[in-house]
Amino acid sequence: WKILMGGLPILEVPENITGPWKGDVTIPCTYGPLEGYTQVLVKWLVHRGSYPVTIFLRDSSGDHIQQAKYQGRLHVSHKVPGDVSLQLSTLEMDDRSHYMCEVTWQTPDGNQVVRDKITELRVQKLSVSKPTVTTGSGYGFMVPQGMRISLQCQARGSPPITYIWYKEQTNNQEPIKVGNLSTLLFKPALVADSGSYFCTAKGKVGSEQHSDIVKFVVKGERVRRVGSQVATSTVKQPWDWTTDMDGYLRMTRAGPGKSMPIFAIILIISLCCMVVFTMAYIMLCRKTSQQEHVCEAARVHARETNDSGETTRVAIFSSGCSSDELTSQNLGNNYSDQPCIGQEYQIITQINGDYTQLLHTAARSKSVC
């Protein structure tokens, strides 16, 4: 910063400056602050015809834009002492003109000092520069799987600028188009997204420009957040990524033992089903056998003392008889017709009845005689 011999501040403004059409420009205007000199007024003026027109005013009440044409696209620096540069955005061709920077100070003795300087603004339609590719994270172009990441294509020139993203193919095939914005977003990044990418930029003026080819690699790791830190865990993949002699990524199948064959999984499931059905069948048979009533053959011996001899009864019970039925049978000659009495029991009963009747008949004959 320069200071006059008399100790007065001086403005530093370039003679001319060029801005891009539809782009942004800053017209510098600076001075070296002096002790005792207080800035009280800042003006920016534009020469329209034969006299200048005030487009910006800064006083004790704040900043004021004086022309509707500059609303929303004009700003004057204020953060750095001595810097009152003018910033214009979205330049139009009719913004070409002579701009004057004017600053007023109050001196230590209470007087005011005014300084002004004029610069010429030129507006040109600039061709698009060669675009550059960057990433939106600190990982660079090698990131873990599962991360949300973007590739950004940036170029300078007169907007609007059209961007197109391409991914190169193998076997000398034509690159495929994967995006038409300045940012190529992966949400999340997968191993299959790995490859060689480049972007193109095209403006209103000039030819289409190509960026350098970048190799984007997604590693087989999955991202998880632990508190405020990001941790990664390796995920086994059925495919491995290797680099060939030309420096390109190739996908090869992983070695044996890294994944279970499908037939082994089916065999294990089948064996498990067989074991379950076998156990169910055994439990069902055991429950059925506990509910069955097994009747044992019982032999009942009964002796009846008569005048001429004794009678023997044999009872054979078939299956289906309960223990209560066995105890309920009388040891006398009362015979039951229930279904649980078998055919053998009925035959024996009939024989015993005939034998008893024969004995009684013989006894009567003897008494008559």
Tab-separated table of C-alpha atoms in Angstrom:
chain	number	residue	atom	x	y	z
A	1	TRP	CA	0.000	0.000	0.000
A	2	LYS	CA	1.240	3.415	-0.928
A	3	ILE	CA	1.083	6.609	1.139
A	4	LEU	CA	1.506	10.159	-0.204
A	5	MET	CA	4.392	12.353	0.919
A	6	GLY	CA	2.037	14.534	2.910
A	7	GLY	CA	0.886	11.531	4.932
A	8	LEU	CA	-2.459	11.212	3.122
A	9	PRO	CA	-3.849	7.759	2.056
A	10	ILE	CA	-3.904	6.791	-1.604
A	11	LEU	CA	-6.161	4.351	-3.445
A	12	GLU	CA	-4.780	1.374	-5.384
A	13	VAL	CA	-6.934	0.468	-8.412
A	14	PRO	CA	-5.823	-1.317	-11.642
A	15	GLU	CA	-6.178	0.508	-14.947
A	16	ASN	CA	-8.387	-2.225	-16.424
A	17	ILE	CA	-9.690	-5.684	-15.630
A	18	THR	CA	-11.424	-8.397	-17.687
A	19	GLY	CA	-14.317	-10.485	-16.469
A	20	PRO	CA	-16.005	-13.551	-18.040
A	21	TRP	CA	-19.436	-13.193	-19.566
A	22	LYS	CA	-22.047	-14.799	-17.275
A	23	GLY	CA	-19.267	-15.158	-14.703
A	24	ASP	CA	-18.014	-13.229	-11.664
A	25	VAL	CA	-15.369	-10.540	-11.332
A	26	THR	CA	-13.733	-8.488	-8.565
A	27	ILE	CA	-12.542	-4.937	-9.235
A	28	PRO	CA	-9.806	-4.253	-6.644
A	29	CYS	CA	-9.765	-0.987	-4.650
A	30	THR	CA	-7.509	-0.811	-1.569
A	31	TYR	CA	-5.705	1.718	0.589
A	32	GLY	CA	-3.312	1.699	3.523
A	33	PRO	CA	-5.043	2.673	6.796
A	34	LEU	CA	-3.382	5.560	8.654
A	35	GLU	CA	-3.552	6.301	12.374
A	36	GLY	CA	-6.014	9.118	12.998
A	37	TYR	CA	-7.778	8.767	9.640
A	38	THR	CA	-11.294	7.327	9.877
A	39	GLN	CA	-13.235	6.056	6.866
A	40	VAL	CA	-16.644	7.745	6.794
A	41	LEU	CA	-17.899	7.155	3.227
A	42	VAL	CA	-17.359	4.728	0.344
A	43	LYS	CA	-18.845	5.129	-3.134
A	44	TRP	CA	-18.745	3.177	-6.388
A	45	LEU	CA	-19.812	4.994	-9.517
A	46	VAL	CA	-20.310	3.945	-13.162
A	47	HIS	CA	-19.849	6.311	-16.105
A	48	ARG	CA	-23.090	6.382	-18.092
A	49	GLY	CA	-22.769	8.873	-20.894
A	50	SER	CA	-21.059	12.089	-19.853
A	51	TYR	CA	-21.418	11.838	-16.072
A	52	PRO	CA	-20.995	9.125	-13.421
A	53	VAL	CA	-23.908	7.427	-11.661
A	54	THR	CA	-23.631	6.178	-8.060
A	55	ILE	CA	-24.417	2.466	-7.846
A	56	PHE	CA	-23.180	1.798	-4.281
A	57	LEU	CA	-22.960	3.846	-1.083
A	58	ARG	CA	-21.567	2.907	2.334
A	59	ASP	CA	-22.079	5.334	5.219
A	60	SER	CA	-22.705	5.203	8.952
A	61	SER	CA	-26.138	3.623	8.364
A	62	GLY	CA	-24.792	0.699	6.310
A	63	ASP	CA	-24.540	-0.422	2.669
A	64	HIS	CA	-26.955	0.825	0.024
A	65	ILE	CA	-27.251	-0.328	-3.632
A	66	GLN	CA	-28.505	2.641	-5.625
A	67	GLN	CA	-29.434	0.932	-8.921
A	68	ALA	CA	-31.973	-1.890	-9.374
A	69	LYS	CA	-29.801	-3.341	-12.139
A	70	TYR	CA	-27.226	-4.431	-9.531
A	71	GLN	CA	-29.582	-5.753	-6.869
A	72	GLY	CA	-28.552	-9.208	-5.746
A	73	ARG	CA	-25.288	-9.300	-7.690
A	74	LEU	CA	-23.175	-6.475	-6.233
A	75	HIS	CA	-21.103	-6.619	-3.040
A	76	VAL	CA	-18.303	-4.490	-1.566
A	77	SER	CA	-15.658	-5.935	0.753
A	78	HIS	CA	-15.566	-4.770	4.372
A	79	LYS	CA	-13.889	-7.517	6.449
A	80	VAL	CA	-10.298	-6.336	5.846
A	81	PRO	CA	-9.494	-2.699	6.812
A	82	GLY	CA	-8.544	-0.726	3.718
A	83	ASP	CA	-10.186	-3.171	1.275
A	84	VAL	CA	-13.305	-1.780	-0.463
A	85	SER	CA	-13.126	-3.874	-3.664
A	86	LEU	CA	-16.249	-4.226	-5.820
A	87	GLN	CA	-17.564	-7.741	-6.579
A	88	LEU	CA	-19.968	-8.307	-9.474
A	89	SER	CA	-21.620	-11.623	-10.350
A	90	THR	CA	-23.346	-12.872	-13.501
A	91	LEU	CA	-21.694	-10.323	-15.754
A	92	GLU	CA	-23.633	-9.064	-18.756
A	93	MET	CA	-22.119	-7.493	-21.842
A	94	ASP	CA	-23.586	-4.079	-20.966
A	95	ASP	CA	-21.669	-4.121	-17.664
A	96	ARG	CA	-18.651	-2.979	-19.689
A	97	SER	CA	-17.821	0.520	-18.547
A	98	HIS	CA	-15.502	2.726	-16.447
A	99	TYR	CA	-15.956	2.264	-12.706
A	100	MET	CA	-14.776	4.785	-10.129
A	101	CYS	CA	-13.860	3.963	-6.509
A	102	GLU	CA	-14.265	6.935	-4.117
A	103	VAL	CA	-13.379	6.956	-0.399
A	104	THR	CA	-13.814	9.759	2.161
A	105	TRP	CA	-11.844	9.937	5.465
A	106	GLN	CA	-12.012	12.164	8.465
A	107	THR	CA	-8.602	13.569	9.430
A	108	PRO	CA	-7.251	13.984	12.975
A	109	ASP	CA	-8.036	17.735	12.884
A	110	GLY	CA	-11.713	17.071	11.995
A	111	ASN	CA	-11.524	17.793	8.289
A	112	GLN	CA	-12.457	15.370	5.477
A	113	VAL	CA	-10.244	14.013	2.683
A	114	VAL	CA	-11.650	12.477	-0.539
A	115	ARG	CA	-9.775	10.227	-2.961
A	116	ASP	CA	-11.058	8.482	-6.111
A	117	LYS	CA	-9.646	6.238	-8.828
A	118	ILE	CA	-11.095	4.978	-12.151
A	119	THR	CA	-10.691	1.526	-13.779
A	120	GLU	CA	-12.072	0.012	-16.977
A	121	LEU	CA	-14.097	-3.207	-16.830
A	122	ARG	CA	-14.057	-5.425	-19.916
A	123	VAL	CA	-16.465	-8.314	-20.388
A	124	GLN	CA	-15.514	-11.174	-22.688
A	125	LYS	CA	-16.967	-14.473	-23.656
A	126	LEU	CA	-14.237	-16.793	-22.426
A	127	SER	CA	-13.663	-20.283	-23.726
A	128	VAL	CA	-13.919	-23.167	-21.303
A	129	SER	CA	-10.639	-24.261	-19.763
A	130	LYS	CA	-9.519	-27.858	-19.344
A	131	PRO	CA	-11.619	-29.314	-16.497
A	132	THR	CA	-10.105	-30.848	-13.387
A	133	VAL	CA	-11.506	-33.787	-11.387
A	134	THR	CA	-11.520	-33.841	-7.583
A	135	THR	CA	-13.278	-35.898	-4.884
A	136	GLY	CA	-15.527	-34.700	-2.121
A	137	SER	CA	-13.668	-36.508	0.700
A	138	GLY	CA	-10.247	-36.901	2.214
A	139	TYR	CA	-9.914	-40.451	0.879
A	140	GLY	CA	-8.883	-39.350	-2.600
A	141	PHE	CA	-9.731	-41.726	-5.417
A	142	MET	CA	-9.514	-44.930	-3.292
A	143	VAL	CA	-12.436	-45.287	-0.897
A	144	PRO	CA	-14.028	-48.079	1.188
A	145	GLN	CA	-17.252	-49.681	0.047
A	146	GLY	CA	-20.466	-48.210	1.437
A	147	MET	CA	-19.265	-44.594	1.594
A	148	ARG	CA	-21.257	-41.749	0.066
A	149	ILE	CA	-18.785	-39.938	-2.186
A	150	SER	CA	-18.740	-37.747	-5.288
A	151	LEU	CA	-16.410	-36.903	-8.161
A	152	GLN	CA	-16.435	-33.218	-9.078
A	153	CYS	CA	-15.633	-31.749	-12.495
A	154	GLN	CA	-14.630	-28.054	-12.520
A	155	ALA	CA	-13.795	-25.744	-15.421
A	156	ARG	CA	-13.396	-21.987	-15.879
A	157	GLY	CA	-15.095	-19.988	-18.587
A	158	SER	CA	-18.246	-18.139	-19.533
A	159	PRO	CA	-21.284	-19.988	-18.237
A	160	PRO	CA	-23.420	-21.842	-18.810
A	161	ILE	CA	-21.009	-24.757	-18.922
A	162	THR	CA	-22.288	-28.241	-19.756
A	163	TYR	CA	-20.601	-31.218	-18.088
A	164	ILE	CA	-20.717	-34.914	-19.077
A	165	TRP	CA	-19.174	-37.865	-17.192
A	166	TYR	CA	-17.840	-40.976	-18.933
A	167	LYS	CA	-16.576	-44.358	-17.746
A	168	GLU	CA	-14.049	-46.204	-19.893
A	169	GLN	CA	-14.739	-49.777	-21.009
A	170	THR	CA	-12.439	-52.722	-21.596
A	171	ASN	CA	-11.535	-54.299	-24.936
A	172	ASN	CA	-11.223	-50.881	-26.626
A	173	GLN	CA	-14.962	-50.259	-26.440
A	174	GLU	CA	-16.411	-46.757	-26.496
A	175	PRO	CA	-16.734	-45.041	-23.091
A	176	ILE	CA	-20.232	-45.045	-21.658
A	177	LYS	CA	-22.014	-41.926	-20.418
A	178	VAL	CA	-22.702	-42.093	-16.657
A	179	GLY	CA	-23.741	-38.531	-15.758
A	180	ASN	CA	-24.553	-35.075	-17.135
A	181	LEU	CA	-23.865	-32.855	-14.105
A	182	SER	CA	-20.668	-31.357	-12.751
A	183	THR	CA	-20.873	-33.777	-9.773
A	184	LEU	CA	-20.953	-37.564	-10.163
A	185	LEU	CA	-22.449	-38.978	-6.956
A	186	PHE	CA	-22.093	-42.527	-5.583
A	187	LYS	CA	-24.559	-43.277	-2.753
A	188	PRO	CA	-23.117	-45.554	-1.606
A	189	ALA	CA	-19.982	-46.522	-3.506
A	190	LEU	CA	-19.801	-50.205	-4.528
A	191	VAL	CA	-16.910	-52.351	-5.702
A	192	ALA	CA	-18.562	-52.499	-9.137
A	193	ASP	CA	-18.203	-48.698	-9.401
A	194	SER	CA	-14.425	-49.011	-9.634
A	195	GLY	CA	-13.009	-47.962	-12.975
A	196	SER	CA	-11.479	-45.174	-15.057
A	197	TYR	CA	-13.497	-41.964	-15.355
A	198	PHE	CA	-13.172	-38.614	-17.129
A	199	CYS	CA	-15.408	-35.606	-17.740
A	200	THR	CA	-15.940	-33.073	-20.531
A	201	ALA	CA	-16.872	-29.373	-20.329
A	202	LYS	CA	-18.491	-27.280	-23.077
A	203	GLY	CA	-19.413	-23.576	-22.980
A	204	LYS	CA	-21.003	-21.036	-25.307
A	205	VAL	CA	-17.579	-20.186	-26.702
A	206	GLY	CA	-14.829	-22.528	-27.786
A	207	SER	CA	-14.627	-26.276	-28.191
A	208	GLU	CA	-15.357	-29.094	-25.794
A	209	GLN	CA	-12.587	-29.762	-23.268
A	210	HIS	CA	-11.648	-33.151	-21.745
A	211	SER	CA	-10.245	-33.787	-18.291
A	212	ASP	CA	-7.491	-36.271	-17.479
A	213	ILE	CA	-8.520	-39.883	-16.809
A	214	VAL	CA	-8.684	-40.779	-13.131
A	215	LYS	CA	-8.790	-44.286	-11.642
A	216	PHE	CA	-11.525	-44.581	-9.044
A	217	VAL	CA	-11.128	-47.640	-6.761
A	218	VAL	CA	-13.715	-48.876	-4.244
A	219	LYS	CA	-12.177	-51.302	-1.748
A	220	GLY	CA	-14.126	-54.245	-0.320
A	221	GLU	CA	-14.727	-52.614	3.033
A	222	ARG	CA	-17.997	-51.440	4.524
A	223	VAL	CA	-18.165	-48.166	6.422
A	224	ARG	CA	-19.769	-47.881	9.835
A	225	ARG	CA	-19.887	-44.871	12.129
A	226	VAL	CA	-18.708	-45.252	15.736
A	227	GLY	CA	-19.490	-42.075	17.630
A	228	SER	CA	-17.879	-39.198	15.762
A	229	GLN	CA	-15.351	-41.428	14.000
A	230	VAL	CA	-15.693	-43.535	10.872
A	231	ALA	CA	-14.566	-47.154	11.049
A	232	THR	CA	-14.311	-49.718	8.276
A	233	SER	CA	-14.735	-53.472	8.323
A	234	THR	CA	-13.572	-55.805	5.595
A	235	VAL	CA	-16.297	-57.579	3.625
A	236	LYS	CA	-15.316	-60.779	1.808
A	237	GLN	CA	-16.140	-60.686	-1.851
A	238	PRO	CA	-16.485	-63.622	-4.249
A	239	TRP	CA	-14.303	-61.595	-6.647
A	240	ASP	CA	-10.881	-60.017	-6.165
A	241	TRP	CA	-9.612	-56.837	-7.822
A	242	THR	CA	-6.090	-56.993	-9.251
A	243	THR	CA	-4.029	-54.628	-11.375
A	244	ASP	CA	-2.646	-55.888	-14.651
A	245	MET	CA	0.603	-54.855	-16.361
A	246	ASP	CA	-1.103	-51.914	-18.063
A	247	GLY	CA	-2.208	-50.485	-14.740
A	248	TYR	CA	-5.917	-51.263	-15.240
A	249	LEU	CA	-8.089	-52.964	-12.649
A	250	ARG	CA	-9.173	-56.520	-13.437
A	251	MET	CA	-11.742	-58.604	-11.573
A	252	THR	CA	-10.728	-62.212	-10.828
A	253	ARG	CA	-12.531	-64.948	-8.918
A	254	ALA	CA	-11.422	-65.429	-5.335
A	255	GLY	CA	-9.565	-68.581	-4.265
A	256	PRO	CA	-11.289	-71.759	-3.021
A	257	GLY	CA	-12.654	-71.974	0.479
A	258	LYS	CA	-13.919	-68.393	0.593
A	259	SER	CA	-17.525	-69.371	-0.034
A	260	MET	CA	-19.614	-72.501	0.621
A	261	PRO	CA	-20.906	-74.427	-2.440
A	262	ILE	CA	-24.652	-74.492	-2.910
A	263	PHE	CA	-24.894	-78.300	-2.897
A	264	ALA	CA	-23.267	-78.413	0.562
A	265	ILE	CA	-25.882	-75.989	1.892
A	266	ILE	CA	-28.708	-78.131	0.429
A	267	LEU	CA	-27.200	-81.317	1.942
A	268	ILE	CA	-26.995	-79.760	5.406
A	269	ILE	CA	-30.605	-78.580	5.223
A	270	SER	CA	-31.792	-82.049	4.119
A	271	LEU	CA	-29.988	-83.788	7.010
A	272	CYS	CA	-31.481	-81.376	9.510
A	273	CYS	CA	-34.992	-82.059	8.182
A	274	MET	CA	-34.477	-85.844	8.419
A	275	VAL	CA	-33.336	-85.599	12.041
A	276	VAL	CA	-36.353	-83.474	12.962
A	277	PHE	CA	-38.860	-85.874	11.352
A	278	THR	CA	-37.213	-88.918	12.983
A	279	MET	CA	-37.372	-87.412	16.459
A	280	ALA	CA	-41.017	-86.427	15.938
A	281	TYR	CA	-41.909	-89.977	14.854
A	282	ILE	CA	-40.212	-91.559	17.901
A	283	MET	CA	-41.978	-89.233	20.320
A	284	LEU	CA	-45.363	-89.961	18.686
A	285	CYS	CA	-44.888	-93.745	18.953
A	286	ARG	CA	-43.868	-93.478	22.609
A	287	LYS	CA	-46.940	-91.428	23.446
A	288	THR	CA	-49.254	-93.940	21.698
A	289	SER	CA	-47.755	-96.923	23.557
A	290	GLN	CA	-48.302	-95.204	26.896
A	291	GLN	CA	-52.001	-94.714	26.164
A	292	GLU	CA	-52.658	-98.359	25.236
A	293	HIS	CA	-54.017	-100.664	27.915
A	294	VAL	CA	-52.416	-104.038	27.762
A	295	CYS	CA	-54.482	-106.707	29.381
A	296	GLU	CA	-52.669	-109.712	30.585
A	297	ALA	CA	-54.098	-113.150	30.605
A	298	ALA	CA	-55.371	-113.980	34.028
A	299	ARG	CA	-56.037	-117.390	35.294
A	300	VAL	CA	-58.546	-117.696	38.048
A	301	HIS	CA	-58.764	-120.905	39.988
A	302	ALA	CA	-61.946	-121.499	41.914
A	303	ARG	CA	-62.673	-124.494	43.968
A	304	GLU	CA	-66.198	-125.517	44.796
A	305	THR	CA	-66.584	-128.289	47.323
A	306	ASN	CA	-69.520	-130.578	46.496
A	307	ASP	CA	-70.572	-134.003	47.768
A	308	SER	CA	-69.184	-135.716	44.712
A	309	GLY	CA	-66.138	-133.592	43.609
A	310	GLU	CA	-64.739	-130.121	42.695
A	311	THR	CA	-65.168	-127.782	39.798
A	312	THR	CA	-62.255	-125.802	38.234
A	313	ARG	CA	-62.842	-122.567	36.263
A	314	VAL	CA	-60.270	-121.025	33.977
A	315	ALA	CA	-60.864	-117.443	32.742
A	316	ILE	CA	-58.872	-116.102	29.774
A	317	PHE	CA	-59.238	-112.385	29.098
A	318	SER	CA	-58.535	-110.883	25.751
A	319	SER	CA	-56.987	-107.488	25.101
A	320	GLY	CA	-59.099	-104.474	25.919
A	321	CYS	CA	-60.047	-105.516	29.465
A	322	SER	CA	-59.263	-103.151	32.307
A	323	SER	CA	-58.024	-104.081	35.746
A	324	ASP	CA	-61.334	-103.008	37.248
A	325	GLU	CA	-63.109	-105.573	35.103
A	326	LEU	CA	-60.821	-108.299	36.369
A	327	THR	CA	-61.493	-107.577	40.007
A	328	SER	CA	-65.212	-107.216	39.399
A	329	GLN	CA	-65.539	-110.818	38.278
A	330	ASN	CA	-67.249	-113.005	40.950
A	331	LEU	CA	-65.606	-116.239	41.832
A	332	GLY	CA	-69.003	-117.956	41.712
A	333	ASN	CA	-70.675	-119.525	38.743
A	334	ASN	CA	-72.118	-116.221	37.472
A	335	TYR	CA	-70.772	-115.915	33.941
A	336	SER	CA	-70.602	-112.606	32.099
A	337	ASP	CA	-71.715	-112.009	28.486
A	338	GLN	CA	-69.560	-108.802	28.074
A	339	PRO	CA	-67.509	-108.431	24.865
A	340	CYS	CA	-64.240	-108.635	26.720
A	341	ILE	CA	-64.849	-112.361	27.479
A	342	GLY	CA	-63.239	-114.415	24.766
A	343	GLN	CA	-64.541	-117.453	22.966
A	344	GLU	CA	-62.257	-119.724	24.975
A	345	TYR	CA	-63.846	-118.542	28.191
A	346	GLN	CA	-67.351	-119.294	26.925
A	347	ILE	CA	-66.378	-122.850	25.864
A	348	ILE	CA	-64.829	-123.635	29.248
A	349	THR	CA	-67.888	-122.238	31.018
A	350	GLN	CA	-70.211	-124.429	28.996
A	351	ILE	CA	-68.156	-127.576	29.740
A	352	ASN	CA	-68.109	-126.821	33.445
A	353	GLY	CA	-71.876	-126.256	33.438
A	354	ASP	CA	-72.571	-129.602	31.761
A	355	TYR	CA	-70.249	-131.371	34.157
A	356	THR	CA	-72.006	-129.840	37.184
A	357	GLN	CA	-75.417	-130.756	35.831
A	358	LEU	CA	-74.270	-134.364	35.278
A	359	LEU	CA	-73.072	-134.643	38.868
A	360	HIS	CA	-76.431	-133.418	40.217
A	361	THR	CA	-78.324	-135.932	38.074
A	362	ALA	CA	-76.165	-138.798	39.285
A	363	ALA	CA	-76.741	-137.817	42.902
A	364	ARG	CA	-80.537	-137.808	42.494
A	365	SER	CA	-80.516	-141.253	40.893
A	366	LYS	CA	-78.564	-142.650	43.763
A	367	SER	CA	-80.910	-141.221	46.354
A	368	VAL	CA	-83.961	-142.721	44.544
A	369	CYS	CA	-82.378	-146.060	44.459
